[in-house]
Short mmCIF file of C-alpha atoms in Angstrom, two decimals:
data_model
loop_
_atom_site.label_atom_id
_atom_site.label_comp_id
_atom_site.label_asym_id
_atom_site.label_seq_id
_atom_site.Cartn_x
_atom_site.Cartn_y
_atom_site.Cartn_z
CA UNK A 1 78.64 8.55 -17.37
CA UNK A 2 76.88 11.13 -15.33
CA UNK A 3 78.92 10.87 -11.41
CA UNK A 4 75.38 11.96 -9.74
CA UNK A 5 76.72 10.36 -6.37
CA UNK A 6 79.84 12.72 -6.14
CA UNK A 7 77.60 15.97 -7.39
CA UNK A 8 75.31 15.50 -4.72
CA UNK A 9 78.12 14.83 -2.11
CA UNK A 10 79.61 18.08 -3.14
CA UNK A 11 76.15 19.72 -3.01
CA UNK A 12 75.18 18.98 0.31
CA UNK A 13 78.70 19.71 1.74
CA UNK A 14 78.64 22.74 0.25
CA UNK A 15 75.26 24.02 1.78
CA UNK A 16 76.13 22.65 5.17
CA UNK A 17 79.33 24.54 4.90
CA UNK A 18 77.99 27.58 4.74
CA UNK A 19 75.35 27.15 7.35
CA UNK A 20 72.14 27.08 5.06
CA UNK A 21 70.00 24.27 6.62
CA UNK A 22 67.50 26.46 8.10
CA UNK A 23 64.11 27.52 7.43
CA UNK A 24 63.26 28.74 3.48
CA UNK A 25 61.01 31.68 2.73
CA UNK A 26 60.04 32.14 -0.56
CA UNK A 27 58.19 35.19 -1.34
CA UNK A 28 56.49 34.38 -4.99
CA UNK A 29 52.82 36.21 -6.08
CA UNK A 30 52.03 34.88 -9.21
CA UNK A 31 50.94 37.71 -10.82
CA UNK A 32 47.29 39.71 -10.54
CA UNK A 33 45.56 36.30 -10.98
CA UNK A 34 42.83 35.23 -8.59
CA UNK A 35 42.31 31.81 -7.60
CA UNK A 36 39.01 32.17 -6.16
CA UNK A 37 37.87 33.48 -9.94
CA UNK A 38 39.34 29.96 -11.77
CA UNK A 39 36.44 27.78 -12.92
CA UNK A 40 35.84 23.77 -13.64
CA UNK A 41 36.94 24.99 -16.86
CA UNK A 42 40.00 26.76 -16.71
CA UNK A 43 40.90 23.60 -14.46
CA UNK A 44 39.90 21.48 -17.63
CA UNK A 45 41.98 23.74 -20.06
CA UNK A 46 45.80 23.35 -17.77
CA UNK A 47 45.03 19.69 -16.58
CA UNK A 48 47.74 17.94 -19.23
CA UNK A 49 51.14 20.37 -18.89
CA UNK A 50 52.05 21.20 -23.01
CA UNK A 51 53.87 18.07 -24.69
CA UNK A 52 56.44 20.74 -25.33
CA UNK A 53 57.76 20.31 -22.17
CA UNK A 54 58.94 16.79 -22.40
CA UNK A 55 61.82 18.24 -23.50
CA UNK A 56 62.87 19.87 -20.30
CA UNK A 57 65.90 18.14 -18.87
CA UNK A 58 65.49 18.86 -15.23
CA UNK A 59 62.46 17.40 -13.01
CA UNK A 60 62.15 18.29 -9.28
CA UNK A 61 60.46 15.76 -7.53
CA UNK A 62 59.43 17.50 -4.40
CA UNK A 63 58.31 14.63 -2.37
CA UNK A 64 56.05 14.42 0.36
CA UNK A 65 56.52 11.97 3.15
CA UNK A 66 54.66 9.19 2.92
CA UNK A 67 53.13 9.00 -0.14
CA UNK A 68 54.97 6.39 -1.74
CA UNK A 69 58.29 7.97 -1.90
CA UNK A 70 60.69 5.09 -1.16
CA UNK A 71 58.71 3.08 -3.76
CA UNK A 72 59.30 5.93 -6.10
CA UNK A 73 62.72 6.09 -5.40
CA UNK A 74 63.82 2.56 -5.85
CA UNK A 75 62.10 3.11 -9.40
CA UNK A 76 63.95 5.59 -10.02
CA UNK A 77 66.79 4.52 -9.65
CA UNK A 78 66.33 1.52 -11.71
CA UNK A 79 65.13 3.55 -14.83
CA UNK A 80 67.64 6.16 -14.09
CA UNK A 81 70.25 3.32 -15.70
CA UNK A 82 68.12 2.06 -18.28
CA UNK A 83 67.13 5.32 -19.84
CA UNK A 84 70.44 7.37 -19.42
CA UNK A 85 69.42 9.91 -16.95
CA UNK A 86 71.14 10.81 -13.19
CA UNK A 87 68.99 10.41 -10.55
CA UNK A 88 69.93 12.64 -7.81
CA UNK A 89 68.79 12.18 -4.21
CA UNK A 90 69.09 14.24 -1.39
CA UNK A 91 70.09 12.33 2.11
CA UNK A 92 67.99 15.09 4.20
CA UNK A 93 64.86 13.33 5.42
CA UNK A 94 63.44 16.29 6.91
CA UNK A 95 60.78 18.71 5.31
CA UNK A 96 63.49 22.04 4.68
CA UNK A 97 62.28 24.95 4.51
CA UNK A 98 64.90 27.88 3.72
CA UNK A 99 65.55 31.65 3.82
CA UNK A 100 65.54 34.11 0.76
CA UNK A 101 68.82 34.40 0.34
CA UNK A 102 69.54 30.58 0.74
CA UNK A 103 67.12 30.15 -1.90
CA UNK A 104 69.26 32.15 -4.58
CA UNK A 105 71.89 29.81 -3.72
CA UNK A 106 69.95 27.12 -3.45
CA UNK A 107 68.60 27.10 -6.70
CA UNK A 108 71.79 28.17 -8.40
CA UNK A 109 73.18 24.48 -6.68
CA UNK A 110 70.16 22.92 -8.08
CA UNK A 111 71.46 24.08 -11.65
CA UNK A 112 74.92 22.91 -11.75
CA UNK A 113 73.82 19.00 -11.93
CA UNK A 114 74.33 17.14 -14.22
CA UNK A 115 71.37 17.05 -16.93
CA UNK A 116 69.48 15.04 -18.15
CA UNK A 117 68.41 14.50 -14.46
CA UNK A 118 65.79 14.08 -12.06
CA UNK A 119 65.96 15.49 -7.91
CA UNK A 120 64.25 14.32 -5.32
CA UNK A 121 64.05 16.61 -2.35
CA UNK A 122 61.42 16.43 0.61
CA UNK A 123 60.71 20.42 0.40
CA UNK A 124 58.41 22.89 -0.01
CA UNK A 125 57.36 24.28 -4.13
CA UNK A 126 60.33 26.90 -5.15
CA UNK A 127 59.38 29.21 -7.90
CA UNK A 128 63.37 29.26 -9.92
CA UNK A 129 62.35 32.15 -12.32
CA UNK A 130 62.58 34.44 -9.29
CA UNK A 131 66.27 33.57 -8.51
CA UNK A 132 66.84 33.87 -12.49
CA UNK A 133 66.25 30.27 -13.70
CA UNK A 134 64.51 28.49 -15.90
CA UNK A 135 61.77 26.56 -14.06
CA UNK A 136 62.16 22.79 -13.89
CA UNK A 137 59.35 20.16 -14.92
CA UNK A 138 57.70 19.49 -11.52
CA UNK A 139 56.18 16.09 -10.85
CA UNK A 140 54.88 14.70 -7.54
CA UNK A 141 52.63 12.07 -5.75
CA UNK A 142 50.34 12.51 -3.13
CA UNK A 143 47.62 10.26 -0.70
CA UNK A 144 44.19 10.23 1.16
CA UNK A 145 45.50 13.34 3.94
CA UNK A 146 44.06 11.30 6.82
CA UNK A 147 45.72 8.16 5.36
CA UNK A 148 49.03 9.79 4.91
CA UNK A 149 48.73 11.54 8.66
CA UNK A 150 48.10 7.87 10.18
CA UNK A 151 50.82 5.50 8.64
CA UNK A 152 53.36 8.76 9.47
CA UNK A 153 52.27 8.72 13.17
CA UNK A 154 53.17 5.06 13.64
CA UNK A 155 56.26 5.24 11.46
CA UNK A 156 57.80 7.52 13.61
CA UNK A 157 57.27 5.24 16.29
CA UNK A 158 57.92 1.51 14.85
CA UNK A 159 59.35 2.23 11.19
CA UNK A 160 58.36 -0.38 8.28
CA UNK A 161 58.90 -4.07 7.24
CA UNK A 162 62.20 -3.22 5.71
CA UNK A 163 63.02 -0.33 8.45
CA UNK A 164 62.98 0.04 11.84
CA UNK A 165 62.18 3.71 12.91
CA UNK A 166 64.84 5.72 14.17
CA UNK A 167 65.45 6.41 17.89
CA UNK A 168 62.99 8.80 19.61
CA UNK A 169 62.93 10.49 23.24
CA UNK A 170 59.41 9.10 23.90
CA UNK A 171 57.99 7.65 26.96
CA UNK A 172 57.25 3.93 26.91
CA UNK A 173 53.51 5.53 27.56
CA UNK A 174 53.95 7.44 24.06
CA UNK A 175 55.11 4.62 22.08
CA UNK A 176 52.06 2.99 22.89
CA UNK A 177 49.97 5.41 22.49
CA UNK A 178 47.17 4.73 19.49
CA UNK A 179 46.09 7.12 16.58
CA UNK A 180 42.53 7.32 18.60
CA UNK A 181 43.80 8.39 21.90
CA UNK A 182 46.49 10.72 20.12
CA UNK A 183 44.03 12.75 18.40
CA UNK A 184 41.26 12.95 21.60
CA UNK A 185 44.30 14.39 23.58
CA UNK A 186 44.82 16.63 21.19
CA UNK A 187 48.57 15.82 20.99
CA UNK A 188 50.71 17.72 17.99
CA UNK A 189 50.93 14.88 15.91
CA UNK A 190 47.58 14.58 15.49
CA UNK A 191 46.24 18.33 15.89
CA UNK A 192 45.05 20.82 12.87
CA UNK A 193 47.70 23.57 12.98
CA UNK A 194 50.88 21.92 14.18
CA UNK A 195 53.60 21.13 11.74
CA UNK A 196 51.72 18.04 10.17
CA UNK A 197 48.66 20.20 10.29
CA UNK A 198 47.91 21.18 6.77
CA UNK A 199 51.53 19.86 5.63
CA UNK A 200 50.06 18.51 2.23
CA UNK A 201 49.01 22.24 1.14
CA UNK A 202 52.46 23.64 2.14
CA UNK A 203 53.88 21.36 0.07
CA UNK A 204 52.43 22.70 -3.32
CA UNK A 205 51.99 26.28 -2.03
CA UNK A 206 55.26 27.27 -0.95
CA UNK A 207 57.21 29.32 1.45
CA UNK A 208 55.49 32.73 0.91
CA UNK A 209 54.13 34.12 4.41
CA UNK A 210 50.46 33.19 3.35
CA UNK A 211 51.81 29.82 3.27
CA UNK A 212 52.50 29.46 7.14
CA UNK A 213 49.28 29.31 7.99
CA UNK A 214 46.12 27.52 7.51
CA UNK A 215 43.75 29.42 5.26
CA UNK A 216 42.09 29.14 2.23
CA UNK A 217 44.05 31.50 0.16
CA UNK A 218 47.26 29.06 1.07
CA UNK A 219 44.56 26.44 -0.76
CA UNK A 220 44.61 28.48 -3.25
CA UNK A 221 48.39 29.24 -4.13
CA UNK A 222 48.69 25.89 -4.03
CA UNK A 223 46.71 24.76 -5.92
CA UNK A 224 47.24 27.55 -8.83
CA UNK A 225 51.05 26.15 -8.75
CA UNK A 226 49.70 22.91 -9.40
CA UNK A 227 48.06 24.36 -12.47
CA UNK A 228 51.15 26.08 -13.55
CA UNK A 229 54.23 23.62 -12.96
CA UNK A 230 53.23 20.15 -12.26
CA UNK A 231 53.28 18.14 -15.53
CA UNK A 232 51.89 15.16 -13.37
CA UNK A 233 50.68 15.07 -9.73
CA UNK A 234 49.41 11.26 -9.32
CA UNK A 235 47.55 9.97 -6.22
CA UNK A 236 49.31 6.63 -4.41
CA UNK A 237 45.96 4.68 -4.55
CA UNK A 238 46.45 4.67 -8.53
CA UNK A 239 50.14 4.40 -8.66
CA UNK A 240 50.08 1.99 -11.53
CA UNK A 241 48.06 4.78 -13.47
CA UNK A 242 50.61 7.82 -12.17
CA UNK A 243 53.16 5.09 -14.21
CA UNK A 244 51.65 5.02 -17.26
CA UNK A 245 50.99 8.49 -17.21
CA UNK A 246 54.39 9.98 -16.48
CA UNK A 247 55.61 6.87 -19.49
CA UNK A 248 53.50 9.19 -21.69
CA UNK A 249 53.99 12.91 -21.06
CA UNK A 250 57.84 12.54 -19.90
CA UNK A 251 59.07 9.34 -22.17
CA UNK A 252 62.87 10.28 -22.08
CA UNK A 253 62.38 9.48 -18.21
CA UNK A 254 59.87 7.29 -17.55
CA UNK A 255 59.81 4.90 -20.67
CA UNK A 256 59.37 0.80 -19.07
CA UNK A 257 58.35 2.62 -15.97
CA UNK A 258 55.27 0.67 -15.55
CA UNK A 259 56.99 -3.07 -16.78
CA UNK A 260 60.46 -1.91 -14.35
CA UNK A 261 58.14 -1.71 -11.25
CA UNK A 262 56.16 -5.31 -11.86
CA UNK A 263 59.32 -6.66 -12.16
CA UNK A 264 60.70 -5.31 -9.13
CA UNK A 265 57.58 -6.33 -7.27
CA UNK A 266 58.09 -10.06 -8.75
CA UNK A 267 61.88 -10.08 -7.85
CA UNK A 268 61.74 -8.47 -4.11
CA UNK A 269 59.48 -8.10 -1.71
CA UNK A 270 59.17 -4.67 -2.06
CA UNK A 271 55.23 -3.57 -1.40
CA UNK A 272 55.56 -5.98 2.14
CA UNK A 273 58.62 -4.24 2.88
CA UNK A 274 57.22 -0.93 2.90
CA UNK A 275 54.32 -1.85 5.30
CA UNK A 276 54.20 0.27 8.07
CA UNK A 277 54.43 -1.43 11.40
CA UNK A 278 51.96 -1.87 13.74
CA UNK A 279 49.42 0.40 12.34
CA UNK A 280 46.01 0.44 14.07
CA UNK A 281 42.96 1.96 12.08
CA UNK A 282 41.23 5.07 13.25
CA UNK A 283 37.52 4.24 14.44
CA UNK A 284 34.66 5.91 12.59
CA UNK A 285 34.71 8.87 15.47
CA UNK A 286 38.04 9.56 14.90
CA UNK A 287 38.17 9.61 10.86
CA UNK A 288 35.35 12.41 11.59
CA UNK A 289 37.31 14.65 13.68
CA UNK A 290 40.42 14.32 11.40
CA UNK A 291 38.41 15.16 8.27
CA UNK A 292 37.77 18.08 9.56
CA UNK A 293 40.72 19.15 11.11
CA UNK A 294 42.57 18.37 7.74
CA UNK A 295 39.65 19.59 5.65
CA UNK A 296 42.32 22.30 3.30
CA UNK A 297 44.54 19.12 2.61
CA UNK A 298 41.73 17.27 1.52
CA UNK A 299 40.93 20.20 -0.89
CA UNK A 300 44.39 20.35 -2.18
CA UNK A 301 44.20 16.53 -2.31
CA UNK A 302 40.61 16.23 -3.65
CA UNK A 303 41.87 18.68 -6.68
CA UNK A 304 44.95 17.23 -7.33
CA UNK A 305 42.91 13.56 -8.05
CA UNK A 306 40.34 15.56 -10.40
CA UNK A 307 43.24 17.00 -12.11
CA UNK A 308 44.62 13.33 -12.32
CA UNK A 309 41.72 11.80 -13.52
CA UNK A 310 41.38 14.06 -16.15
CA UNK A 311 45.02 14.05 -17.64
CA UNK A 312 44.20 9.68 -17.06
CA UNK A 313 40.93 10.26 -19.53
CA UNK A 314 42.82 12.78 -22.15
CA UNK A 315 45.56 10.73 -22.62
CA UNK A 316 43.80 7.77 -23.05
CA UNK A 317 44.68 5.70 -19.82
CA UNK A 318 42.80 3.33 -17.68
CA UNK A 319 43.38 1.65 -14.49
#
């Protein structure tokens, strides 16, 4: 049997040996293309990736945080047995970002696991074919932007259910500090260009210079990558649909996906235990202001769940 643990012990030393966790840049144009010519169309013609590609052997599951991704993991790792496949996980729980060079290497690493496999890896889109390798099947699962920005600003703080939050140097005034007042101060957690700021775009664009900062053609890469390597992007408020769909378009992974996670919702109490603690709402003011100060995530977003919905109605699936 595939020893997944021990690869990705020998992975990670091997990067932090040589000094690599730093910032990624990944300078990838696709082509002469422009995004700002695609149509409804040409959206409509790439929305289901080729069944071809079911027989890839690698998927990167470039998770964002937040959106469902220690749910997706405990699935994972229950299929992972049942369908002979390694699941490998990476123990970084920061967004990485790295330089060109650690990117050749990186990727290279990425290769040498053992296959039939899928990696899960809080980081940025890569583009492999420009370090020499064969793309992998890219699958990923993302949530309302304003949603996603709220339960992350008071998991920092208090954790979940099953998880208390790390340790952070804030003030006792901080911790208590709501969503509302965060984002009428202005604060960095809750502003439009700080880290979190357009986060869910940077995710699917890259780490190209255009993806840095906020802008409409960083919209754009990302969501032409999308287009190009994502055989499924679901949305977390139809996760039971993003099941059925990756059951249909990547079986050799994903087959009892949907049956697996009813089960494990019967056994534990998983769904309770990944409640967020101590979560206020935003008021009706404040949902404004955010809206607009994530407005390119919510195109990214508002894409990726027209992109779902069609691949739902082509293959057949309903909620």
């Amino acid at each position: 049997m595939m020893e997944a643990a021990g690869e990705v012990t020998f992975f990670f030393s091997l990067i932090i040996s040589t000094g690599l966790w730093t910032a990624l840049q990944l300078c990838y144009t696709p082509g002469q293309e422009s995004t700002d010519e695609r149509t409804s169309a040409a959206l409509k013609q790439k929305s289901v990736v080729d069944t071809r590609l079911r027989d890839k052997r690698l998927v990167f599951y470039n998770r964002v945080p937040k959106c469902g991704s220690t749910s997706m993991k405990i699935l994972l790792r229950t299929i992972a047995k049942n369908n002979y496949f390694a699941f490998h996980e990476d123990r970084v729980y920061v967004v990485e970002t790295f330089e060109d060079d650690e990117l050749q290497i990186y990727t290279d690493l990425v290769y040498r696991l053992s296959t039939p496999c899928i990696y899960e890896k809080q980081i940025f889109f890569v583009d492999f074919r420009r370090f020499g390798f064969q793309q992998p099947l890219y699958i990923n699962l993302v949530r309302d932007p304003l949603e996603r920005r709220v339960s992350w600003y008071y998991y920092i703080r208090f954790g979940r259910v099953g998880q208390r939050a790390i340790p952070r140097n804030f003030s006792q005034q901080r911790m208590a500090q709501t969503f509302d007042e965060c984002v009428l101060s202005n604060d960095w957690e809750c502003d439009a260009e700080g880290k979190e700021g357009f986060l869910l775009t940077k995710f699917f664009c890259g780490h190209d210079q255009i993806c840095r900062q906020p802008s409409q053609m960083a919209v754009e890469r990302a969501k032409e990558n999308i287009r190009r390597h994502y055989a499924v992007v679901g949305v977390l408020e139809e996760f039971s649909s993003f099941l059925k769909v990756l059951e249909v378009v990547m079986p050799q992974f994903f087959r009892g996906a949907q049956d697996t996670w009813q089960d494990l919702n019967q056994q534990t109490n998983l769904l309770e235990d990944q409640r967020t603690i101590n979560r206020s709402p935003p008021s009706p003011r404040i949902r404004k202001i955010m809206r607009e100060r994530l407005k390119l995530d919510y195109q990214v977003y508002y894409f990726i769940r027209e992109r779902f919905h069609m691949q739902k109605a082509r293959l057949g699936i309903q909620d």
